[in-house]
């Protein structure tokens, strides 16, 4: 019974009550994934599971056997940052930094959803095959990630800069 | 607080009043800031550059350690049980089932908790930090609905959480006052804030109002708010022998260490509080029961304890902003000159704190008026103690005042900006003190031009885009310059030319270490990478509250004082062979990684050379900042002109903010990149205040009914348009670095700008926050 976290095999917890979030933070000592509400309302715990964004506080760890989890620690580290992490710094897309790992993971998952043509509440044509990363699409799709410091403008600018290029979108989907 | 304590405060404040008069009349040169900070003249250094956050790589990679992320050997997890009645006694508490639950170490209740003193309540002493002064789990009394009644310790969080559901409590309820209107009917008292009554009178304002040819007399209400920092309040506490170590998320590490030491009856230096990163504060990350309970549980169990409040727990244990009901009455002549300015109202507090929401603060320095009447009345409810939240007073006070100014402008048919400019005061109306720096008119002019204010129709309901009604509004924001006593800093200069700055300050997102590294580098004449700024540790010098937008000035003044001491210390060791030999401290300046003679940069020696010649590996100095007398010598305030465009759906009533611009006059801006984020952050919280935020309080039971981020709505990405921020960048000649705090002003005026834009769009005056769609249908 194991899953992969940032490329490394890890055992599933014995206690079935352990959320994926608590597994990461308390058992694997990967505290980059944040706990802001523990009830699926703030998005701070967003991680990528097989490339899709999920709220790890609402996920029981034992359900993820054989799955591949990527956390903020798996995206980049100081000295070798992911382009989106670097863009967050350049655009000041955070203040306290607590919602930041969730915003970054969420943005990467979002970019892939757009590439797959998954519509959102603001998509005018539900049958369209190509959705552009417009200002409204981006804001709508990132609205599950709360930021109380009010870094929204910088977050949107950072995501726009990194994912406006189609080839980077393609890369993110791989 | 009790009546006798209020009386004592008033006597003390009368003594202070005599002092204040002397300080006001003293020559400028006797006052800190009387001589402008030399850094104000320097325009080619690091200050003013848009430097990216130095701790950015840590934050974006999830490696910045927050309070709940310090693992400890043998650590156990805590879960709280919250009471369910507003007032009364615990008749019975059954912990047996919880105690026998797997993994549970112990269940702490009032029956077995360590005996400690109550917290020193904030503002009752220089380092008092408590949100209230109530005993923490010491007896069977219940003081508010949601008060913790038990702490379960277990090997894992899952075990602790489950066991907490197995604690069974029976209560003996007592009559509680949880109803605002009933409390008002039973009588109110004039509120006191920081030792001063919240009451001012100039002339007979009510009579002047009646005589004024044009007037408005309106009432506004604002609800309770919660800070809702995304980081949950968390603490990791451990005792090593008689020393208590607390990893916390704190805006006041030194205050907290002292206060907890008082409670446990141990020396101050036996409590060490560290807080390197705070995941948002806004006034909410001070001293509440969770830190104390964790320390008590750690002491009783002999194990390190991690206590992370649930989101509900934050609402139950950490106070928020209280509600207000305000009256603003303005009387003017036909030219719009104010003859009467009345701003009064009522707020709710508790008997256990000293924090009435001081909503008249901004009005004291806002406008010239022949007569003024300001008054805050308070009632005391049986509820969790309210506390300061971003711009306490100004945030909700400017909503009422600035909406009323808009209503007066409409009544006069004068442009609302022009009305404000016509009523610019020459000196502060209440105190009579001269302003240190006030450029609000320039902020209005530049803001209006950039926003396109001239395109606004003054006729409400006259701009339509399909089913959307479009309108523009404006309002003034303001926040005082504060610098609190107790600032101190240590500078260690090492033989390799590095300077380490140590001060017990805080980083909650403001960019403290980045901006202060820029400042210290300029002050010492070093490159930024030669400066190490250390903070967030109660063992460092200084008592520095990250609150009141005062931290930048407090650090600036302390480091400046330490720099003076450093210069003196270096001149003592330069020796006779140095080009600086024989010079006095006021004859030298820092520059080019060393000291030089003022006006003669060629006479220079580097720090490395000075230390090498003296054979020293380092020089360390510590100094205290001078007492903050400048705030009593000048009237010192930041200002903002806020501009908002809204779209209101004529079918659904849905209000959307489509554009916003803040034009600020906040002294010199130290780092335009982080400052812009502070301004935007304040404005966005102001959008929440305007349109969605409300802590719903059940007046029957005294219980917060929406203790979650699902039911307490804060602005999300889709609610936030691109927000333009500009500033005058005019240095305040009387503050450290010429800067004034910028953390809170963004939320002031914003609520009114939104409400006034909604009026311009729809013709509806909504005077009750938040302005939700039901009020616009």
Short mmCIF file of C-alpha atoms in Angstrom, two decimals, chain B residues 182-659:
data_model
loop_
_atom_site.label_atom_id
_atom_site.label_comp_id
_atom_site.label_asym_id
_atom_site.label_seq_id
_atom_site.Cartn_x
_atom_site.Cartn_y
_atom_site.Cartn_z
CA UNK B 182 -31.41 45.67 24.96
CA UNK B 183 -27.97 46.58 26.25
CA UNK B 184 -28.30 50.05 24.75
CA UNK B 185 -31.70 50.46 26.35
CA UNK B 186 -30.16 49.55 29.71
CA UNK B 187 -27.67 52.42 29.33
CA UNK B 188 -24.41 53.25 27.60
CA UNK B 189 -21.16 54.77 28.82
CA UNK B 190 -18.71 57.10 27.11
CA UNK B 191 -15.96 54.88 25.80
CA UNK B 192 -12.30 55.42 26.66
CA UNK B 193 -9.50 54.43 24.33
CA UNK B 194 -5.78 54.51 25.17
CA UNK B 195 -6.67 56.37 28.37
CA UNK B 196 -8.66 59.10 26.64
CA UNK B 197 -12.43 59.50 26.52
CA UNK B 198 -13.73 59.13 22.98
CA UNK B 199 -15.47 62.48 23.17
CA UNK B 200 -14.69 65.90 21.71
CA UNK B 201 -16.71 69.11 21.57
CA UNK B 202 -15.92 72.36 19.80
CA UNK B 203 -18.76 74.87 20.08
CA UNK B 204 -22.42 73.91 19.99
CA UNK B 205 -22.62 71.60 17.01
CA UNK B 206 -26.29 70.67 17.43
CA UNK B 207 -27.32 74.33 17.39
CA UNK B 208 -25.09 75.03 14.41
CA UNK B 209 -26.62 72.08 12.58
CA UNK B 210 -30.11 73.53 13.03
CA UNK B 211 -28.97 76.93 11.75
CA UNK B 212 -27.04 75.57 8.76
CA UNK B 213 -28.74 76.32 5.40
CA UNK B 214 -27.89 72.84 4.08
CA UNK B 215 -27.56 69.73 6.19
CA UNK B 216 -27.65 65.96 6.26
CA UNK B 217 -28.32 63.88 9.37
CA UNK B 218 -27.99 60.17 8.75
CA UNK B 219 -27.30 56.89 10.50
CA UNK B 220 -24.99 54.09 9.45
CA UNK B 221 -24.37 50.63 10.80
CA UNK B 222 -21.47 48.25 10.41
CA UNK B 223 -21.43 44.60 11.50
CA UNK B 224 -18.89 42.49 13.33
CA UNK B 225 -15.87 41.39 11.30
CA UNK B 226 -13.21 38.71 11.67
CA UNK B 227 -9.61 39.00 10.50
CA UNK B 228 -9.56 35.61 8.79
CA UNK B 229 -5.85 35.38 8.15
CA UNK B 230 -5.47 32.25 6.05
CA UNK B 231 -2.98 30.74 8.47
CA UNK B 232 -4.88 29.18 11.35
CA UNK B 233 -3.69 30.33 14.76
CA UNK B 234 -1.17 27.74 15.78
CA UNK B 235 1.33 27.26 18.54
CA UNK B 236 3.97 24.70 19.39
CA UNK B 237 4.89 24.93 23.08
CA UNK B 238 7.52 23.08 25.10
CA UNK B 239 9.03 23.37 28.56
CA UNK B 240 12.70 22.62 29.06
CA UNK B 241 13.14 22.66 32.81
CA UNK B 242 11.71 25.98 33.89
CA UNK B 243 12.01 27.60 30.46
CA UNK B 244 9.00 27.80 28.16
CA UNK B 245 9.60 27.82 24.43
CA UNK B 246 6.73 28.94 22.18
CA UNK B 247 6.76 28.80 18.40
CA UNK B 248 3.88 31.11 17.61
CA UNK B 249 2.25 33.20 14.94
CA UNK B 250 2.53 36.50 16.75
CA UNK B 251 2.38 40.23 16.11
CA UNK B 252 3.94 40.96 19.50
CA UNK B 253 6.60 38.45 20.56
CA UNK B 254 8.07 40.59 23.37
CA UNK B 255 4.66 41.52 24.76
CA UNK B 256 3.60 37.90 24.60
CA UNK B 257 6.69 36.55 26.39
CA UNK B 258 6.26 39.07 29.21
CA UNK B 259 2.52 38.47 29.53
CA UNK B 260 2.79 34.68 29.61
CA UNK B 261 5.62 34.93 32.15
CA UNK B 262 3.34 37.07 34.32
CA UNK B 263 0.60 34.47 34.08
CA UNK B 264 2.88 31.58 35.04
CA UNK B 265 4.67 33.65 37.68
CA UNK B 266 8.11 33.12 36.17
CA UNK B 267 10.82 35.57 35.06
CA UNK B 268 10.26 37.18 31.69
CA UNK B 269 13.45 35.70 30.24
CA UNK B 270 12.19 32.19 30.97
CA UNK B 271 9.65 32.53 28.16
CA UNK B 272 10.99 32.56 24.62
CA UNK B 273 8.55 33.35 21.84
CA UNK B 274 9.65 33.01 18.25
CA UNK B 275 7.61 33.86 15.20
CA UNK B 276 9.69 34.06 12.02
CA UNK B 277 6.72 34.03 9.66
CA UNK B 278 3.12 34.94 10.37
CA UNK B 279 0.52 33.81 7.85
CA UNK B 280 -1.45 37.03 8.02
CA UNK B 281 -2.28 38.99 11.15
CA UNK B 282 -4.40 42.13 10.64
CA UNK B 283 -4.61 42.58 14.42
CA UNK B 284 -5.75 39.01 15.10
CA UNK B 285 -2.45 37.34 15.91
CA UNK B 286 -1.93 38.58 19.45
CA UNK B 287 -2.35 36.79 22.77
CA UNK B 288 -5.48 34.69 23.17
CA UNK B 289 -6.24 31.55 25.12
CA UNK B 290 -4.74 29.04 22.69
CA UNK B 291 -1.11 29.94 23.42
CA UNK B 292 -1.75 29.81 27.16
CA UNK B 293 -3.66 26.53 26.99
CA UNK B 294 -0.87 24.96 24.95
CA UNK B 295 1.71 26.11 27.49
CA UNK B 296 -0.45 24.83 30.37
CA UNK B 297 -1.01 21.49 28.68
CA UNK B 298 2.69 21.16 27.90
CA UNK B 299 3.52 21.87 31.53
CA UNK B 300 0.95 19.43 32.87
CA UNK B 301 1.83 16.62 30.47
CA UNK B 302 5.58 17.11 30.35
CA UNK B 303 5.43 16.84 26.55
CA UNK B 304 5.75 19.47 23.81
CA UNK B 305 2.28 20.40 22.57
CA UNK B 306 1.11 21.45 19.12
CA UNK B 307 -2.20 23.31 19.18
CA UNK B 308 -3.69 24.42 15.86
CA UNK B 309 -7.08 26.08 16.14
CA UNK B 310 -9.68 24.81 13.73
CA UNK B 311 -11.21 27.56 11.60
CA UNK B 312 -14.23 27.41 13.89
CA UNK B 313 -11.82 27.60 16.80
CA UNK B 314 -10.41 30.86 15.50
CA UNK B 315 -13.90 32.38 15.67
CA UNK B 316 -14.51 30.96 19.15
CA UNK B 317 -11.17 31.98 20.72
CA UNK B 318 -9.82 35.01 18.81
CA UNK B 319 -11.85 38.22 18.92
CA UNK B 320 -12.77 40.30 15.91
CA UNK B 321 -14.01 43.79 15.15
CA UNK B 322 -17.14 44.87 17.00
CA UNK B 323 -20.29 46.29 15.48
CA UNK B 324 -21.11 50.01 15.32
CA UNK B 325 -24.16 52.21 14.92
CA UNK B 326 -23.14 55.70 13.91
CA UNK B 327 -24.81 59.04 13.34
CA UNK B 328 -23.15 61.61 11.11
CA UNK B 329 -24.77 65.04 10.84
CA UNK B 330 -23.19 67.72 8.70
CA UNK B 331 -24.33 71.33 8.37
CA UNK B 332 -22.86 73.64 5.74
CA UNK B 333 -23.35 77.01 4.14
CA UNK B 334 -24.32 77.17 0.47
CA UNK B 335 -20.65 77.14 -0.53
CA UNK B 336 -20.20 73.86 1.29
CA UNK B 337 -18.15 75.19 4.21
CA UNK B 338 -18.90 73.08 7.25
CA UNK B 339 -20.65 74.79 10.15
CA UNK B 340 -21.40 71.62 12.09
CA UNK B 341 -19.77 68.20 12.12
CA UNK B 342 -21.38 65.62 14.38
CA UNK B 343 -20.16 62.02 14.49
CA UNK B 344 -21.52 59.93 17.33
CA UNK B 345 -22.68 56.41 17.97
CA UNK B 346 -22.56 53.21 19.95
CA UNK B 347 -20.44 50.11 19.86
CA UNK B 348 -20.24 46.92 21.91
CA UNK B 349 -17.29 45.62 23.93
CA UNK B 350 -16.88 43.32 26.88
CA UNK B 351 -16.23 44.02 30.56
CA UNK B 352 -12.96 42.16 30.16
CA UNK B 353 -11.20 44.32 27.56
CA UNK B 354 -10.33 47.97 26.91
CA UNK B 355 -11.18 48.13 23.25
CA UNK B 356 -14.23 50.07 22.15
CA UNK B 357 -14.16 50.38 18.35
CA UNK B 358 -12.99 54.04 18.17
CA UNK B 359 -14.87 55.07 15.04
CA UNK B 360 -14.43 58.84 15.52
CA UNK B 361 -10.62 58.77 15.27
CA UNK B 362 -10.45 59.69 11.60
CA UNK B 363 -13.01 62.46 12.01
CA UNK B 364 -10.81 64.30 14.52
CA UNK B 365 -8.40 65.37 11.82
CA UNK B 366 -10.60 65.20 8.73
CA UNK B 367 -12.26 68.55 8.11
CA UNK B 368 -12.40 72.13 9.27
CA UNK B 369 -15.75 72.89 10.82
CA UNK B 370 -16.93 75.77 12.98
CA UNK B 371 -18.37 73.31 15.46
CA UNK B 372 -17.58 69.67 16.10
CA UNK B 373 -19.18 67.03 18.30
CA UNK B 374 -17.68 63.56 18.48
CA UNK B 375 -18.72 60.80 20.83
CA UNK B 376 -18.46 57.04 21.18
CA UNK B 377 -20.78 55.29 23.61
CA UNK B 378 -20.20 51.67 24.54
CA UNK B 379 -22.26 48.84 25.95
CA UNK B 380 -20.81 45.67 27.41
CA UNK B 381 -22.01 42.32 26.17
CA UNK B 382 -21.35 38.77 27.28
CA UNK B 383 -19.35 37.71 24.23
CA UNK B 384 -15.83 36.88 23.20
CA UNK B 385 -13.76 40.04 23.67
CA UNK B 386 -13.63 42.13 20.53
CA UNK B 387 -10.27 43.43 19.43
CA UNK B 388 -8.46 45.61 16.94
CA UNK B 389 -8.74 44.63 13.32
CA UNK B 390 -7.05 46.49 10.47
CA UNK B 391 -7.60 50.22 11.06
CA UNK B 392 -9.75 49.84 14.17
CA UNK B 393 -12.03 52.86 14.21
CA UNK B 394 -10.92 54.38 10.92
CA UNK B 395 -12.15 51.52 8.71
CA UNK B 396 -15.77 51.74 9.83
CA UNK B 397 -15.63 55.39 10.92
CA UNK B 398 -14.59 56.61 7.48
CA UNK B 399 -17.44 54.58 5.99
CA UNK B 400 -19.95 56.72 7.89
CA UNK B 401 -18.14 60.07 7.63
CA UNK B 402 -17.25 59.78 3.97
CA UNK B 403 -20.68 58.53 2.92
CA UNK B 404 -22.18 61.50 4.75
CA UNK B 405 -19.81 63.87 2.94
CA UNK B 406 -21.07 62.39 -0.33
CA UNK B 407 -24.65 62.90 0.78
CA UNK B 408 -23.86 66.52 1.66
CA UNK B 409 -22.19 67.02 -1.74
CA UNK B 410 -25.37 65.76 -3.40
CA UNK B 411 -27.52 68.06 -1.25
CA UNK B 412 -25.31 71.03 -2.18
CA UNK B 413 -24.87 69.95 -5.81
CA UNK B 414 -21.11 70.38 -5.39
CA UNK B 415 -18.57 67.87 -6.69
CA UNK B 416 -17.67 65.61 -3.75
CA UNK B 417 -13.92 66.14 -4.25
CA UNK B 418 -14.38 69.89 -4.39
CA UNK B 419 -16.45 69.77 -1.18
CA UNK B 420 -13.65 67.99 0.62
CA UNK B 421 -10.98 70.34 -0.68
CA UNK B 422 -12.99 73.37 0.43
CA UNK B 423 -13.06 71.98 3.96
CA UNK B 424 -9.35 71.28 4.25
CA UNK B 425 -8.23 72.27 7.78
CA UNK B 426 -5.13 74.43 8.32
CA UNK B 427 -4.29 72.76 11.63
CA UNK B 428 -5.79 69.69 13.22
CA UNK B 429 -9.25 70.84 14.28
CA UNK B 430 -9.37 69.04 17.64
CA UNK B 431 -5.84 69.45 18.98
CA UNK B 432 -4.87 72.59 17.10
CA UNK B 433 -1.51 71.00 16.33
CA UNK B 434 0.18 71.74 13.00
CA UNK B 435 0.23 68.88 10.51
CA UNK B 436 3.63 67.28 9.99
CA UNK B 437 2.86 66.73 6.32
CA UNK B 438 -0.54 66.79 4.64
CA UNK B 439 -0.88 66.57 0.88
CA UNK B 440 -4.35 65.15 0.51
CA UNK B 441 -5.33 67.82 -2.03
CA UNK B 442 -2.51 66.71 -4.32
CA UNK B 443 -3.62 63.10 -3.85
CA UNK B 444 -7.15 64.11 -4.87
CA UNK B 445 -5.96 65.97 -7.97
CA UNK B 446 -3.61 63.28 -9.27
CA UNK B 447 -6.04 60.50 -8.40
CA UNK B 448 -8.97 62.19 -10.12
CA UNK B 449 -6.94 62.78 -13.27
CA UNK B 450 -5.68 59.19 -13.45
CA UNK B 451 -9.09 57.67 -12.68
CA UNK B 452 -10.98 59.83 -15.15
CA UNK B 453 -13.24 61.42 -12.56
CA UNK B 454 -14.26 64.10 -15.08
CA UNK B 455 -16.21 61.43 -16.99
CA UNK B 456 -18.53 60.83 -14.01
CA UNK B 457 -22.09 61.98 -14.33
CA UNK B 458 -23.20 63.68 -11.15
CA UNK B 459 -26.76 62.51 -11.82
CA UNK B 460 -27.35 59.09 -10.22
CA UNK B 461 -28.67 56.24 -12.31
CA UNK B 462 -27.67 57.89 -15.57
CA UNK B 463 -25.07 55.45 -16.94
CA UNK B 464 -26.19 52.06 -18.20
CA UNK B 465 -24.38 49.23 -19.98
CA UNK B 466 -27.01 46.66 -20.93
CA UNK B 467 -28.58 45.45 -17.71
CA UNK B 468 -25.74 46.92 -15.65
CA UNK B 469 -25.94 50.32 -13.97
CA UNK B 470 -22.54 51.96 -13.77
CA UNK B 471 -21.41 54.56 -11.25
CA UNK B 472 -18.36 56.22 -9.78
CA UNK B 473 -17.71 57.24 -6.21
CA UNK B 474 -14.89 58.59 -4.12
CA UNK B 475 -13.97 58.93 -0.47
CA UNK B 476 -11.07 60.06 1.68
CA UNK B 477 -9.08 57.58 3.72
CA UNK B 478 -6.78 58.39 6.58
CA UNK B 479 -4.73 56.66 9.23
CA UNK B 480 -2.51 58.17 11.91
CA UNK B 481 1.25 57.90 12.16
CA UNK B 482 2.05 56.04 15.34
CA UNK B 483 5.33 55.17 16.96
CA UNK B 484 4.97 53.35 20.25
CA UNK B 485 7.49 53.46 23.11
CA UNK B 486 9.89 50.58 23.68
CA UNK B 487 11.69 50.36 20.35
CA UNK B 488 15.31 49.17 20.62
CA UNK B 489 17.75 47.50 18.26
CA UNK B 490 21.15 45.88 18.27
CA UNK B 491 23.74 46.20 15.51
CA UNK B 492 26.64 43.80 15.27
CA UNK B 493 29.34 44.81 12.81
CA UNK B 494 31.66 41.95 11.94
CA UNK B 495 35.26 41.96 10.71
CA UNK B 496 34.15 40.95 7.20
CA UNK B 497 32.05 44.08 6.90
CA UNK B 498 28.68 42.54 7.57
CA UNK B 499 26.04 44.19 9.76
CA UNK B 500 23.54 42.11 11.68
CA UNK B 501 20.45 44.01 12.82
CA UNK B 502 18.53 42.40 15.69
CA UNK B 503 15.10 43.59 16.75
CA UNK B 504 12.04 41.78 18.11
CA UNK B 505 9.89 42.80 15.15
CA UNK B 506 7.58 40.82 12.90
CA UNK B 507 6.91 39.70 9.35
CA UNK B 508 3.25 39.06 8.58
CA UNK B 509 3.45 39.86 4.89
CA UNK B 510 4.41 43.50 5.03
CA UNK B 511 7.87 42.79 3.66
CA UNK B 512 9.51 43.84 6.92
CA UNK B 513 12.90 42.24 6.42
CA UNK B 514 13.14 43.43 2.82
CA UNK B 515 12.28 47.09 3.44
CA UNK B 516 14.29 47.22 6.66
CA UNK B 517 17.32 45.68 4.96
CA UNK B 518 17.08 48.45 2.35
CA UNK B 519 16.89 51.08 5.08
CA UNK B 520 19.70 49.62 7.18
CA UNK B 521 21.95 49.26 4.13
CA UNK B 522 21.49 52.95 3.32
CA UNK B 523 21.90 54.02 6.92
CA UNK B 524 25.14 52.07 7.31
CA UNK B 525 26.42 52.70 3.80
CA UNK B 526 26.45 49.00 2.95
CA UNK B 527 25.19 46.86 0.10
CA UNK B 528 22.02 44.94 0.88
CA UNK B 529 23.81 41.61 0.89
CA UNK B 530 26.08 42.88 3.66
CA UNK B 531 23.06 43.36 5.94
CA UNK B 532 21.33 40.57 7.86
CA UNK B 533 18.01 41.58 9.43
CA UNK B 534 16.94 39.25 12.26
CA UNK B 535 13.53 39.55 13.91
CA UNK B 536 10.58 37.53 15.25
CA UNK B 537 12.25 36.42 18.49
CA UNK B 538 11.40 37.73 21.96
CA UNK B 539 15.03 37.43 23.10
CA UNK B 540 16.04 40.17 20.65
CA UNK B 541 16.00 43.83 21.77
CA UNK B 542 12.92 45.99 21.56
CA UNK B 543 9.23 45.90 22.37
CA UNK B 544 7.73 46.35 18.94
CA UNK B 545 4.07 45.80 18.19
CA UNK B 546 3.31 44.95 14.59
CA UNK B 547 0.18 47.03 14.80
CA UNK B 548 -1.10 50.53 14.40
CA UNK B 549 0.95 50.71 11.20
CA UNK B 550 3.81 51.67 13.50
CA UNK B 551 6.37 48.93 13.01
CA UNK B 552 8.29 50.59 10.17
CA UNK B 553 8.75 53.80 12.15
CA UNK B 554 9.51 51.91 15.36
CA UNK B 555 12.23 49.84 13.70
CA UNK B 556 13.52 52.85 11.79
CA UNK B 557 13.93 54.97 14.92
CA UNK B 558 15.53 52.11 16.87
CA UNK B 559 18.03 51.25 14.14
CA UNK B 560 18.80 54.93 13.72
CA UNK B 561 19.56 55.19 17.46
CA UNK B 562 21.70 52.06 17.29
CA UNK B 563 23.55 53.51 14.30
CA UNK B 564 24.42 56.61 16.36
CA UNK B 565 25.79 54.33 19.06
CA UNK B 566 27.73 52.35 16.48
CA UNK B 567 29.38 55.48 15.11
CA UNK B 568 30.41 56.47 18.65
CA UNK B 569 31.75 52.99 19.35
CA UNK B 570 33.76 52.93 16.11
CA UNK B 571 35.26 56.38 16.68
CA UNK B 572 36.49 55.18 20.06
CA UNK B 573 38.55 52.43 18.40
CA UNK B 574 39.73 54.09 15.17
CA UNK B 575 43.10 55.05 16.64
CA UNK B 576 45.42 57.87 15.63
CA UNK B 577 46.41 56.48 12.23
CA UNK B 578 42.87 56.54 10.88
CA UNK B 579 41.78 59.34 8.55
CA UNK B 580 38.89 59.66 10.99
CA UNK B 581 41.14 60.28 13.98
CA UNK B 582 39.94 63.05 16.24
CA UNK B 583 36.51 63.41 14.62
CA UNK B 584 33.41 63.62 16.78
CA UNK B 585 30.28 61.53 16.13
CA UNK B 586 28.36 64.44 14.65
CA UNK B 587 31.20 65.12 12.23
CA UNK B 588 31.03 61.77 10.48
CA UNK B 589 28.57 59.85 8.35
CA UNK B 590 28.27 56.32 7.06
CA UNK B 591 28.98 55.62 3.41
CA UNK B 592 30.87 53.27 1.10
CA UNK B 593 31.00 50.49 3.69
CA UNK B 594 32.59 52.67 6.29
CA UNK B 595 32.69 56.08 7.92
CA UNK B 596 33.69 59.37 6.35
CA UNK B 597 33.97 62.98 7.41
CA UNK B 598 30.75 64.86 6.77
CA UNK B 599 31.22 66.96 3.64
CA UNK B 600 34.58 65.37 2.87
CA UNK B 601 34.04 61.81 1.59
CA UNK B 602 37.77 61.45 0.85
CA UNK B 603 38.42 61.22 4.59
CA UNK B 604 37.08 57.69 4.79
CA UNK B 605 37.84 54.37 6.34
CA UNK B 606 35.95 51.12 5.82
CA UNK B 607 34.40 49.19 8.68
CA UNK B 608 36.62 46.23 7.77
CA UNK B 609 39.71 48.42 8.09
CA UNK B 610 38.58 50.02 11.35
CA UNK B 611 37.97 46.62 12.96
CA UNK B 612 41.19 45.14 11.57
CA UNK B 613 43.27 48.04 12.83
CA UNK B 614 41.66 47.75 16.25
CA UNK B 615 42.16 43.98 16.22
CA UNK B 616 38.47 43.33 16.87
CA UNK B 617 36.37 40.63 15.27
CA UNK B 618 33.17 42.55 15.84
CA UNK B 619 31.54 45.55 17.46
CA UNK B 620 28.09 45.26 19.02
CA UNK B 621 25.88 48.13 20.15
CA UNK B 622 22.32 48.24 21.43
CA UNK B 623 20.26 51.39 21.70
CA UNK B 624 16.73 52.45 22.48
CA UNK B 625 14.71 54.75 20.28
CA UNK B 626 13.79 58.11 21.82
CA UNK B 627 10.30 58.44 23.29
CA UNK B 628 7.78 59.11 20.51
CA UNK B 629 7.11 62.72 21.46
CA UNK B 630 6.69 63.74 17.82
CA UNK B 631 3.12 62.42 17.82
CA UNK B 632 2.21 65.01 20.45
CA UNK B 633 4.09 67.85 18.79
CA UNK B 634 2.62 67.50 15.33
CA UNK B 635 -0.62 66.08 14.00
CA UNK B 636 0.70 63.17 11.99
CA UNK B 637 -1.50 61.30 9.56
CA UNK B 638 -1.42 59.51 6.26
CA UNK B 639 -4.07 60.26 3.70
CA UNK B 640 -5.69 58.66 0.72
CA UNK B 641 -8.11 59.60 -2.02
CA UNK B 642 -10.09 56.52 -3.04
CA UNK B 643 -11.89 56.17 -6.38
CA UNK B 644 -14.28 53.37 -7.25
CA UNK B 645 -16.32 52.34 -10.28
CA UNK B 646 -19.10 49.83 -9.71
CA UNK B 647 -21.54 47.96 -11.89
CA UNK B 648 -24.85 46.99 -10.31
CA UNK B 649 -27.08 44.51 -12.09
CA UNK B 650 -30.51 46.06 -12.53
CA UNK B 651 -32.18 42.62 -12.56
CA UNK B 652 -30.41 40.80 -9.73
CA UNK B 653 -29.01 43.68 -7.69
CA UNK B 654 -25.55 42.12 -7.83
CA UNK B 655 -22.87 44.75 -7.18
CA UNK B 656 -19.45 44.32 -8.81
CA UNK B 657 -16.46 46.62 -8.39
CA UNK B 658 -15.05 47.11 -11.89
CA UNK B 659 -12.28 49.63 -11.23
#
